[in-house]
Coordinates of C-alpha atoms and ligand atoms in Angstrom, one line a residue:
Chain V
M21 CA 161.4 163.2 101.7
T22 CA 163.1 165.3 99.0
A23 CA 166.6 163.8 98.9
A24 CA 165.4 160.1 99.0
P25 CA 168.7 158.9 100.5
A26 CA 168.4 155.2 101.1
L27 CA 166.2 153.1 98.8
A28 CA 166.2 150.4 101.4
G29 CA 164.2 152.6 103.8
S30 CA 160.8 152.4 101.9
A31 CA 158.8 149.3 101.1
V32 CA 156.1 151.3 99.3
R33 CA 156.2 154.8 97.9
L34 CA 153.2 156.4 96.4
A35 CA 153.4 159.9 95.0
D36 CA 150.4 161.8 93.7
I37 CA 148.5 158.6 92.7
S38 CA 145.1 159.1 91.0
V39 CA 142.9 156.3 89.7
E40 CA 139.9 156.9 87.4
F41 CA 137.1 154.6 86.5
V42 CA 134.3 154.9 84.0
R43 CA 131.1 154.4 85.9
D44 CA 127.6 154.6 84.2
G45 CA 129.4 156.2 81.2
K46 CA 130.9 159.0 83.3
P47 CA 134.5 159.3 84.6
F48 CA 134.8 158.7 88.3
T49 CA 137.7 159.5 90.4
A50 CA 138.4 156.6 92.8
L51 CA 141.6 158.0 94.2
R52 CA 143.1 161.5 93.9
G53 CA 146.5 162.7 94.8
V54 CA 147.5 160.0 97.2
D55 CA 150.9 160.2 98.7
L56 CA 152.1 157.5 101.0
D57 CA 155.4 156.2 102.3
V58 CA 155.6 152.9 104.0
A59 CA 158.8 152.0 105.7
D60 CA 160.4 148.6 105.4
G61 CA 159.0 146.2 108.0
E62 CA 156.2 148.6 109.0
F63 CA 152.7 147.6 109.8
V64 CA 150.3 150.2 108.3
A65 CA 146.5 150.1 108.4
L66 CA 144.3 151.7 105.8
L67 CA 141.1 152.8 107.5
G68 CA 138.1 154.4 105.9
P69 CA 134.4 154.1 104.9
S70 CA 133.6 151.6 102.1
G71 CA 134.0 153.1 98.7
C72 CA 136.9 155.4 99.7
G73 CA 139.4 153.5 97.5
K74 CA 141.2 151.2 100.0
S75 CA 141.0 148.2 97.7
T76 CA 141.9 150.3 94.7
L77 CA 145.0 151.5 96.5
L78 CA 146.1 147.9 97.2
R79 CA 145.4 147.0 93.5
V80 CA 147.8 149.8 92.5
V81 CA 150.5 148.5 94.8
S82 CA 150.0 144.9 93.6
D83 CA 150.1 145.9 90.0
L84 CA 146.5 144.8 89.3
L85 CA 145.7 148.4 88.3
A86 CA 147.8 151.1 86.7
P87 CA 147.2 154.6 88.1
A88 CA 146.1 157.4 85.9
T89 CA 148.7 159.7 87.3
G90 CA 151.5 159.6 89.8
T91 CA 154.2 157.1 90.5
A92 CA 154.2 153.9 92.6
E93 CA 157.4 152.3 93.8
V94 CA 157.2 148.9 95.5
L95 CA 160.3 147.4 97.2
G96 CA 162.5 149.8 95.3
G97 CA 161.1 149.2 91.8
P98 CA 158.0 149.4 89.7
P99 CA 155.0 147.3 91.1
R100 CA 155.3 144.9 88.2
Q101 CA 158.8 143.9 89.2
A102 CA 157.8 143.2 92.8
R103 CA 154.8 141.2 91.6
V104 CA 156.8 139.0 89.1
A105 CA 159.5 138.4 91.8
R106 CA 156.7 137.2 94.1
D107 CA 157.7 139.7 96.7
V108 CA 154.1 140.7 97.2
G109 CA 151.5 138.5 99.0
F110 CA 147.8 139.3 98.8
V111 CA 145.2 138.1 101.3
F112 CA 141.6 138.7 100.2
Q113 CA 138.5 139.2 102.3
D114 CA 136.7 136.0 101.1
S115 CA 139.9 134.0 101.3
A116 CA 139.8 133.3 97.6
L117 CA 140.7 129.7 98.2
L118 CA 140.0 127.5 95.2
P119 CA 137.0 125.3 96.3
W120 CA 138.1 122.4 94.1
K121 CA 141.6 122.1 95.7
K122 CA 142.3 120.6 99.1
V123 CA 143.7 123.1 101.6
I124 CA 147.3 121.9 101.2
D125 CA 147.0 122.2 97.4
N126 CA 145.6 125.7 97.8
V127 CA 148.7 126.6 99.8
R128 CA 150.8 125.0 97.1
L129 CA 149.1 127.1 94.4
P130 CA 151.9 129.8 94.1
A131 CA 154.3 127.0 93.2
T132 CA 152.2 125.8 90.4
V133 CA 151.3 128.9 88.4
G134 CA 153.1 131.8 86.8
P135 CA 156.4 131.9 85.0
R136 CA 159.0 129.2 86.1
R137 CA 161.3 131.8 87.5
S138 CA 158.5 133.1 89.8
R139 CA 157.8 129.6 91.1
Q140 CA 161.0 129.2 93.1
M141 CA 159.7 129.1 96.6
T142 CA 162.0 130.7 99.1
G143 CA 159.6 130.9 102.0
L144 CA 158.1 128.2 104.2
T145 CA 157.2 124.9 102.7
P146 CA 153.4 124.5 102.3
E147 CA 153.4 122.1 105.3
E148 CA 155.3 124.6 107.4
A149 CA 153.0 127.4 106.4
L150 CA 150.0 125.3 107.4
A151 CA 151.6 124.4 110.7
L152 CA 152.3 128.1 111.4
V153 CA 148.6 129.0 111.1
G154 CA 147.6 125.9 113.0
L155 CA 146.0 124.1 110.1
T156 CA 148.1 120.9 109.9
D157 CA 145.1 118.7 110.6
A158 CA 143.0 120.4 107.9
A159 CA 145.5 119.9 105.1
G160 CA 143.4 117.2 103.3
A161 CA 140.1 119.0 103.7
Y162 CA 138.3 121.0 101.0
P163 CA 137.7 124.7 101.8
S164 CA 134.0 124.1 102.0
Q165 CA 134.6 122.0 105.1
L166 CA 136.4 124.7 107.0
S167 CA 135.0 127.6 109.1
G168 CA 135.5 131.2 107.9
G169 CA 138.4 131.7 110.3
M170 CA 140.2 128.6 109.2
R171 CA 139.7 129.6 105.5
Q172 CA 141.4 132.9 106.3
R173 CA 144.2 131.1 108.1
A174 CA 144.7 129.0 105.0
S175 CA 144.8 132.0 102.7
I176 CA 147.4 133.6 105.0
A177 CA 149.4 130.4 104.8
R178 CA 149.2 130.5 101.0
A179 CA 150.5 134.1 101.0
L180 CA 153.4 133.1 103.3
V181 CA 154.9 130.3 101.0
T182 CA 156.3 132.9 98.7
D183 CA 158.1 134.6 101.6
P184 CA 156.6 138.0 100.6
R185 CA 158.5 141.1 101.8
L186 CA 155.2 143.0 101.5
L187 CA 151.9 141.6 102.6
L188 CA 148.7 143.2 101.3
M189 CA 145.6 142.3 103.2
D190 CA 142.2 143.5 102.1
E191 CA 139.8 143.3 105.0
P192 CA 141.0 139.8 105.7
F193 CA 139.0 139.3 108.9
G194 CA 136.0 141.5 107.9
A195 CA 133.6 138.6 107.5
L196 CA 134.6 136.9 110.8
D197 CA 132.9 137.0 114.2
E198 CA 134.6 139.2 116.7
I199 CA 136.1 136.4 118.8
T200 CA 137.7 134.7 115.8
R201 CA 138.8 138.1 114.6
D202 CA 140.5 139.0 117.8
R203 CA 142.4 135.7 117.9
L204 CA 143.5 136.0 114.3
N205 CA 144.7 139.6 115.0
V206 CA 147.0 138.3 117.7
E207 CA 148.3 135.5 115.5
L208 CA 148.9 137.9 112.6
L209 CA 151.0 140.2 114.8
D210 CA 153.0 137.2 115.8
I211 CA 153.6 136.1 112.2
W212 CA 154.5 139.7 111.3
Q213 CA 157.0 140.0 114.1
R214 CA 158.7 136.8 113.1
S215 CA 158.8 137.5 109.4
R216 CA 159.5 141.2 109.6
A217 CA 157.6 141.7 106.4
T218 CA 155.9 145.0 105.6
V219 CA 152.1 144.8 106.0
L220 CA 149.5 147.0 104.4
F221 CA 146.2 146.1 106.1
V222 CA 142.8 147.4 105.0
T223 CA 140.0 147.5 107.5
H224 CA 137.0 149.5 108.4
S225 CA 137.2 148.5 112.0
I226 CA 138.7 151.2 114.1
P227 CA 139.8 149.0 117.1
E228 CA 141.3 146.4 114.7
A229 CA 143.4 149.1 113.0
V230 CA 144.6 150.5 116.4
F231 CA 145.4 147.1 117.8
L232 CA 147.4 146.0 114.8
A233 CA 149.1 149.0 113.2
Q234 CA 152.1 151.2 113.9
R235 CA 150.5 153.9 111.7
I236 CA 146.9 154.3 110.5
V237 CA 146.1 156.0 107.2
V238 CA 142.7 157.4 107.5
M239 CA 141.0 157.8 104.1
A240 CA 138.1 159.8 102.9
A241 CA 135.8 159.2 100.0
N242 CA 134.6 161.1 96.9
P243 CA 137.2 161.3 95.7
G244 CA 139.2 158.7 97.6
R245 CA 142.1 160.4 99.3
V246 CA 144.3 160.4 102.4
H247 CA 142.6 162.3 105.2
E248 CA 145.0 162.0 108.0
I249 CA 147.8 159.7 109.2
V250 CA 147.8 158.7 112.8
D251 CA 150.7 157.1 114.7
V252 CA 150.0 154.4 117.2
P253 CA 152.9 154.7 119.6
M254 CA 152.4 151.4 121.5
P255 CA 155.0 148.8 121.8
Y256 CA 154.9 145.2 120.5
P257 CA 154.2 142.4 121.4
R258 CA 150.6 143.7 121.9
D259 CA 148.0 141.6 123.6
V260 CA 144.3 141.8 124.0
G261 CA 144.7 143.7 127.3
L262 CA 145.8 146.7 125.2
R263 CA 142.2 147.4 124.3
E264 CA 141.5 148.4 127.9
T265 CA 144.2 151.0 128.1
P266 CA 143.4 154.8 128.1
E267 CA 146.0 155.3 125.3
F268 CA 144.2 152.8 123.1
N269 CA 140.8 154.4 123.7
R270 CA 142.2 157.9 123.1
I271 CA 143.4 156.9 119.7
V272 CA 140.1 155.1 119.0
S273 CA 138.1 158.2 119.8
H274 CA 140.4 160.4 117.8
L275 CA 139.9 158.1 114.8
R276 CA 136.2 158.0 115.3
R277 CA 136.1 161.8 115.2
A278 CA 138.3 161.9 112.1
L279 CA 136.0 159.6 110.3
D280 CA 132.8 161.4 111.5
S281 CA 134.1 164.7 110.4
Q282 CA 134.1 163.5 106.8
R283 CA 130.3 163.5 106.5
Chain N
M19 CA 140.7 122.1 114.9
T20 CA 138.1 120.1 116.8
T21 CA 135.4 121.6 114.6
M22 CA 137.4 120.6 111.6
S23 CA 137.8 116.9 112.4
V24 CA 134.2 116.6 113.4
T25 CA 133.0 118.0 110.1
A26 CA 135.4 115.9 108.2
T27 CA 134.5 112.7 110.0
R28 CA 130.8 113.4 109.5
N29 CA 131.3 114.0 105.8
R30 CA 133.3 110.9 105.4
A31 CA 130.7 108.8 107.2
R32 CA 128.0 110.1 104.9
A33 CA 130.1 109.5 101.9
K34 CA 130.9 105.9 102.9
S35 CA 127.5 104.6 103.9
G36 CA 125.6 106.8 101.5
V37 CA 121.8 106.3 101.8
P38 CA 120.8 103.5 104.1
F39 CA 120.2 100.2 102.3
G40 CA 116.6 100.1 103.2
R41 CA 115.9 103.5 101.7
L42 CA 117.6 102.4 98.4
L43 CA 114.9 99.7 98.1
I44 CA 112.0 102.1 98.4
P45 CA 112.0 103.3 94.7
F46 CA 112.2 99.7 93.6
A47 CA 109.3 98.8 95.7
G48 CA 107.4 101.7 94.3
A49 CA 108.1 100.6 90.7
A50 CA 107.2 97.0 91.5
L51 CA 103.9 98.2 92.9
V52 CA 103.1 100.2 89.8
I53 CA 103.9 97.2 87.6
A54 CA 101.8 94.9 89.7
L55 CA 98.8 97.3 89.5
W56 CA 99.2 97.6 85.8
E57 CA 99.2 93.9 85.3
L58 CA 96.2 93.5 87.6
T59 CA 94.2 96.2 85.8
V60 CA 94.8 94.9 82.3
R61 CA 93.8 91.4 83.4
V62 CA 90.8 92.3 85.5
F63 CA 89.3 94.5 82.8
A64 CA 90.5 92.3 80.0
V65 CA 92.0 95.2 78.1
P66 CA 92.9 94.0 74.5
I67 CA 96.6 93.4 74.1
Y68 CA 96.9 95.8 71.1
L69 CA 95.5 98.6 73.2
V70 CA 97.5 98.2 76.4
P71 CA 99.6 95.1 76.9
A72 CA 100.3 93.7 80.4
P73 CA 103.8 94.0 81.7
S74 CA 104.1 90.2 81.3
D75 CA 103.3 90.6 77.6
V76 CA 105.9 93.3 77.2
W77 CA 108.4 91.1 78.9
T78 CA 107.6 88.3 76.5
A79 CA 108.0 90.6 73.5
L80 CA 111.3 91.9 75.0
V81 CA 112.7 88.3 75.3
E82 CA 111.4 87.1 71.9
N83 CA 112.7 90.1 70.0
R84 CA 115.9 90.6 71.9
Q85 CA 118.1 90.2 68.8
I86 CA 116.1 92.7 66.7
L87 CA 116.1 95.1 69.7
I88 CA 119.8 94.8 70.2
D89 CA 120.6 95.2 66.5
N90 CA 118.6 98.4 66.5
L91 CA 119.9 99.6 69.8
W92 CA 123.4 100.1 68.5
P93 CA 122.7 102.6 65.7
T94 CA 120.6 104.7 68.0
A95 CA 123.2 104.5 70.7
T96 CA 125.9 105.5 68.3
E97 CA 123.9 108.4 66.9
A98 CA 123.0 109.6 70.4
F99 CA 126.6 109.3 71.7
L100 CA 128.2 111.1 68.7
G101 CA 125.5 113.7 68.9
F102 CA 126.3 114.1 72.6
L103 CA 130.0 114.6 71.9
L104 CA 129.4 117.0 69.0
G105 CA 126.7 119.1 70.6
N106 CA 128.4 119.5 74.0
G107 CA 131.8 119.9 72.4
V108 CA 130.7 122.8 70.2
A109 CA 128.7 124.3 73.0
I110 CA 131.7 124.3 75.3
L111 CA 134.0 125.9 72.7
L112 CA 131.4 128.5 71.8
A113 CA 130.8 129.3 75.5
V114 CA 134.6 129.9 75.8
C115 CA 134.4 132.3 72.9
F116 CA 131.5 134.1 74.5
V117 CA 133.2 134.5 77.8
Y118 CA 136.4 135.8 76.3
S119 CA 135.0 138.1 73.6
D120 CA 132.3 140.5 74.6
L121 CA 131.7 141.3 70.9
V122 CA 131.1 137.7 70.0
Y123 CA 128.9 137.3 73.0
R124 CA 126.7 140.3 72.2
A125 CA 126.5 139.4 68.5
F126 CA 125.6 135.7 68.8
Y127 CA 124.2 135.0 72.3
P128 CA 120.8 136.4 71.5
V129 CA 120.7 134.5 68.2
S130 CA 121.6 131.3 70.0
V131 CA 118.8 131.8 72.6
A132 CA 116.3 132.6 69.9
L133 CA 117.2 129.5 67.9
R134 CA 116.6 127.5 71.0
T135 CA 112.9 128.3 70.9
I136 CA 112.4 126.4 67.7
P137 CA 111.0 122.9 68.6
I138 CA 113.4 120.1 67.8
I139 CA 110.6 118.2 66.1
A140 CA 110.2 121.1 63.6
V141 CA 113.9 121.3 62.8
A142 CA 114.4 117.6 62.4
P143 CA 112.9 117.3 58.9
V144 CA 115.0 120.3 57.7
F145 CA 118.1 118.3 58.8
V146 CA 117.0 115.2 57.1
I147 CA 116.4 117.1 53.8
M148 CA 119.9 118.8 54.1
F149 CA 121.9 115.8 55.2
G150 CA 119.9 112.8 54.0
N151 CA 118.7 109.7 55.5
G152 CA 122.1 108.5 56.9
I153 CA 123.7 108.7 60.3
S154 CA 124.8 112.4 59.9
S155 CA 121.3 113.9 60.1
K156 CA 120.6 111.9 63.3
V157 CA 123.9 112.9 64.9
L158 CA 123.2 116.5 64.1
I159 CA 119.7 116.5 65.6
A160 CA 121.0 114.7 68.7
A161 CA 123.8 117.3 68.9
L162 CA 121.4 120.2 68.4
I163 CA 119.2 119.1 71.3
C164 CA 122.2 118.8 73.6
F165 CA 123.7 122.1 72.5
F166 CA 121.6 124.8 74.1
P167 CA 121.5 123.7 77.7
T168 CA 125.2 123.2 77.7
L169 CA 125.9 126.5 76.0
V170 CA 123.9 128.4 78.5
N171 CA 125.2 126.5 81.5
M172 CA 128.8 126.8 80.4
V173 CA 128.6 130.5 79.9
V174 CA 127.2 130.9 83.3
G175 CA 129.7 128.5 84.8
L176 CA 132.8 130.1 83.2
K177 CA 131.6 133.5 84.5
S178 CA 130.8 132.1 87.9
V179 CA 134.5 132.2 89.0
D180 CA 135.1 134.5 92.0
P181 CA 136.6 137.8 90.8
Q182 CA 139.0 137.6 93.7
T183 CA 140.2 134.2 92.4
I184 CA 141.1 136.0 89.1
E185 CA 142.9 138.7 91.0
L186 CA 144.8 136.2 93.1
M187 CA 145.9 134.5 89.9
K188 CA 147.1 137.8 88.5
V189 CA 149.0 138.7 91.6
L190 CA 150.7 135.3 91.2
S191 CA 151.6 136.3 87.6
A192 CA 149.5 133.5 86.2
R193 CA 149.2 133.5 82.4
P194 CA 145.8 133.6 80.7
W195 CA 145.7 129.9 79.9
E196 CA 146.5 129.1 83.5
I197 CA 143.7 131.3 84.7
F198 CA 141.4 129.4 82.3
F199 CA 142.5 125.9 83.1
K200 CA 143.1 126.3 86.8
A201 CA 140.3 128.6 87.7
R202 CA 137.5 129.2 85.2
W203 CA 137.3 125.6 83.9
Y204 CA 136.9 124.2 87.4
A205 CA 134.4 126.8 88.4
A206 CA 132.4 125.8 85.4
L207 CA 132.5 122.0 85.9
P208 CA 129.5 121.7 88.3
F209 CA 127.4 123.7 85.8
L210 CA 128.7 121.6 82.9
F211 CA 127.7 118.4 84.6
S212 CA 124.2 119.6 85.3
S213 CA 123.7 120.2 81.6
L214 CA 125.4 116.9 80.7
E215 CA 122.9 115.1 82.8
I216 CA 120.1 116.7 80.8
A217 CA 122.0 116.0 77.6
A218 CA 122.4 112.3 78.4
T219 CA 118.6 111.9 78.0
S220 CA 118.0 114.4 75.4
C221 CA 120.6 113.0 73.0
V222 CA 118.6 109.7 72.9
L223 CA 115.4 111.7 72.4
G224 CA 117.0 113.5 69.5
A225 CA 118.3 110.4 67.8
I226 CA 114.9 108.7 68.1
V227 CA 113.0 111.6 66.8
A228 CA 115.4 111.8 63.9
E229 CA 114.8 108.1 63.1
W230 CA 111.0 108.7 63.1
I231 CA 111.4 111.1 60.2
G232 CA 113.4 108.9 58.1
S233 CA 115.6 105.8 58.6
E234 CA 115.8 102.1 58.0
K235 CA 117.1 101.2 61.4
G236 CA 117.3 102.2 65.0
L237 CA 114.9 102.2 68.0
G238 CA 113.0 105.1 66.5
N239 CA 112.4 103.1 63.4
L240 CA 111.2 100.1 65.4
I241 CA 108.8 102.3 67.4
I242 CA 107.2 103.7 64.2
Q243 CA 107.0 100.2 62.6
A244 CA 105.5 98.6 65.7
T245 CA 102.9 101.4 65.8
Y246 CA 101.8 101.0 62.2
D247 CA 101.6 97.2 62.6
F248 CA 99.7 97.4 65.9
R249 CA 102.4 95.3 67.5
T250 CA 101.8 97.0 70.8
P251 CA 103.8 94.7 73.2
F252 CA 106.8 95.1 70.8
L253 CA 106.2 98.9 70.8
Y254 CA 106.4 98.9 74.6
A255 CA 109.5 96.7 74.5
A256 CA 111.2 99.2 72.1
M257 CA 110.2 102.0 74.4
A258 CA 111.7 100.2 77.4
V259 CA 115.0 99.7 75.6
S260 CA 115.1 103.4 74.6
S261 CA 114.6 104.5 78.1
A262 CA 117.2 102.0 79.4
L263 CA 119.6 103.6 77.0
A264 CA 118.9 107.0 78.4
V265 CA 119.1 105.8 82.0
A266 CA 122.5 104.2 81.3
G267 CA 123.7 107.6 79.9
V268 CA 122.5 109.4 83.0
L269 CA 124.1 106.9 85.4
L270 CA 127.3 107.2 83.5
I271 CA 127.3 111.0 83.8
A272 CA 126.4 110.8 87.4
L273 CA 129.3 108.5 88.0
L274 CA 131.7 110.7 86.1
K275 CA 130.4 113.7 88.1
R276 CA 131.2 111.9 91.4
L277 CA 134.7 111.2 90.2
V278 CA 135.4 114.7 88.9
V279 CA 133.5 117.1 91.1
R280 CA 134.7 115.9 94.4
W281 CA 134.8 119.1 96.3
K282 CA 131.1 119.8 96.7
Ligands
LIG323 N1 136.6 148.3 88.3 C1 135.9 149.4 88.7 N2 135.1 150.0 87.8 C2 134.3 151.1 88.3 N3 134.3 151.6 89.5 C3 135.1 150.9 90.4 C4 135.9 149.8 90.1 N4 136.6 149.4 91.2 C5 136.2 150.2 92.2 N5 135.3 151.2 91.7 C6 134.7 152.2 92.5 O1 135.8 152.9 93.1 C7 135.4 153.3 94.4 C8 136.4 152.7 95.4 O2 136.4 151.3 95.4 P1 137.2 150.4 96.4 O3 138.6 150.7 96.3 O4 136.7 149.0 96.2 O5 136.7 150.9 97.8 P2 136.9 150.3 99.3 O6 137.8 149.1 99.1 O7 137.5 151.4 100.1 O8 135.5 150.0 99.8 C9 134.0 152.7 94.7 O9 133.1 153.8 94.6 C10 133.9 151.7 93.6 O10 132.5 151.7 93.2
LIG324 MG1 137.3 147.1 99.5

């Protein structure tokens, strides 16, 4: 950690990050002293009760929020640089599709906003991105005509057109039914394996975190901080059968105890 | 995917056929019935024509006076239209200021809402005194009456944009005007159209009320004249033209809404 030899090794480096808000006139510490290192190409899940600062942490990484203390390094530079270069993709819980644009135009959005130099699309074409998430037939539909799962697929396609090296996902499947969620988890792993992007995935579902991630960052609230980091030493490609294995269940119960001990 | 195509097909089918033709006729049948009953009542009870004219009398007055009615329709329509543009335009601009500056919002929003409670009929004479008997006082009164619903709706509409949409735009390094024109503005459009529908009728109301207070022409003027002269069928004819003007406005807005707000 100390020598910091190869810059290429880390996609995200957070050191002593604190974030303060003013809430009801009083200062409120949303994050305190967060250290986190995410390797290039790694899939890391952030797991914790609601209010522990998971979204806040993603906002720091995506340059939506400046930390009060500490340093954040994203893809070898300040978060701002990574954002302007469109190296960071963001997938929100409620898909954040623009209701007035057809699905295909939503996926094209990154090419139509921002400074010109940011608009150069290096990734998939919007059509390819839609095909990748299985939404080719829905290209001409409005978001209100899609199911929740299809909306999340569309929002993943929108994130993919910028060919992000870092994909931030804030409870992207949190509002979906379990069957859809399981299916999208498998699809997401497939996309991740092909793109080799780094993924930071926020969830408050323990099985989802274990199924997806190589490492799980367990967070605690009041103030938001890193409680424990758990490795998930199971090989990819993973499939739904993984959930039945003793190893999977061992990690799940370990995480459950870690989260319970916080109260 | 199957779900998708099913929903899409269903929506398309609904959009194409709309309401079944038979059901479109029902309101017309209802109106015809009311008119027939009205005609019958007036004849059976021999109600004097200056008290309540029969629909046939109103029709006669409408046909006989069509030139006068048309000549007086244009000034009212012009005042209402200009008032509509002015009132809604200023309301939209002010709503943008309110949404972007918390200070302006806190300073002027309460005042705006308080001003709203003053009845238009009480303000109208003040405007006539200030701006005279010409077109400007009418336009201003029509504008004022359109102003408040649009201001309120537009503030709500511009604020209705999903916070995640704003964050998405920021992650994409969108500039402030892009966030406005590509997100906030669209989010506000359904709200804007609801208030424009209200404004389409109220601007005609404003223009007519303003003409009552002082003018030499316009449908409002005809209404006042007809009342004083007990030319009741003519009064009814002027009323019918006024309401046709308002209906035309509402239909125009409804058409525009269908063209613009396609995603709902
Ligand atoms: N803009 C803000 N202003 C004030 N408080 C905030 C703001 N954003 C988040 N918070 C607070 O910070 C804490 C962490 O929020 P968040 O990161 O959204 O939690 P999580 O995503 O883990 O549920 C919460 O208690 C929340 O109320
Ligand atoms: Mg959150």
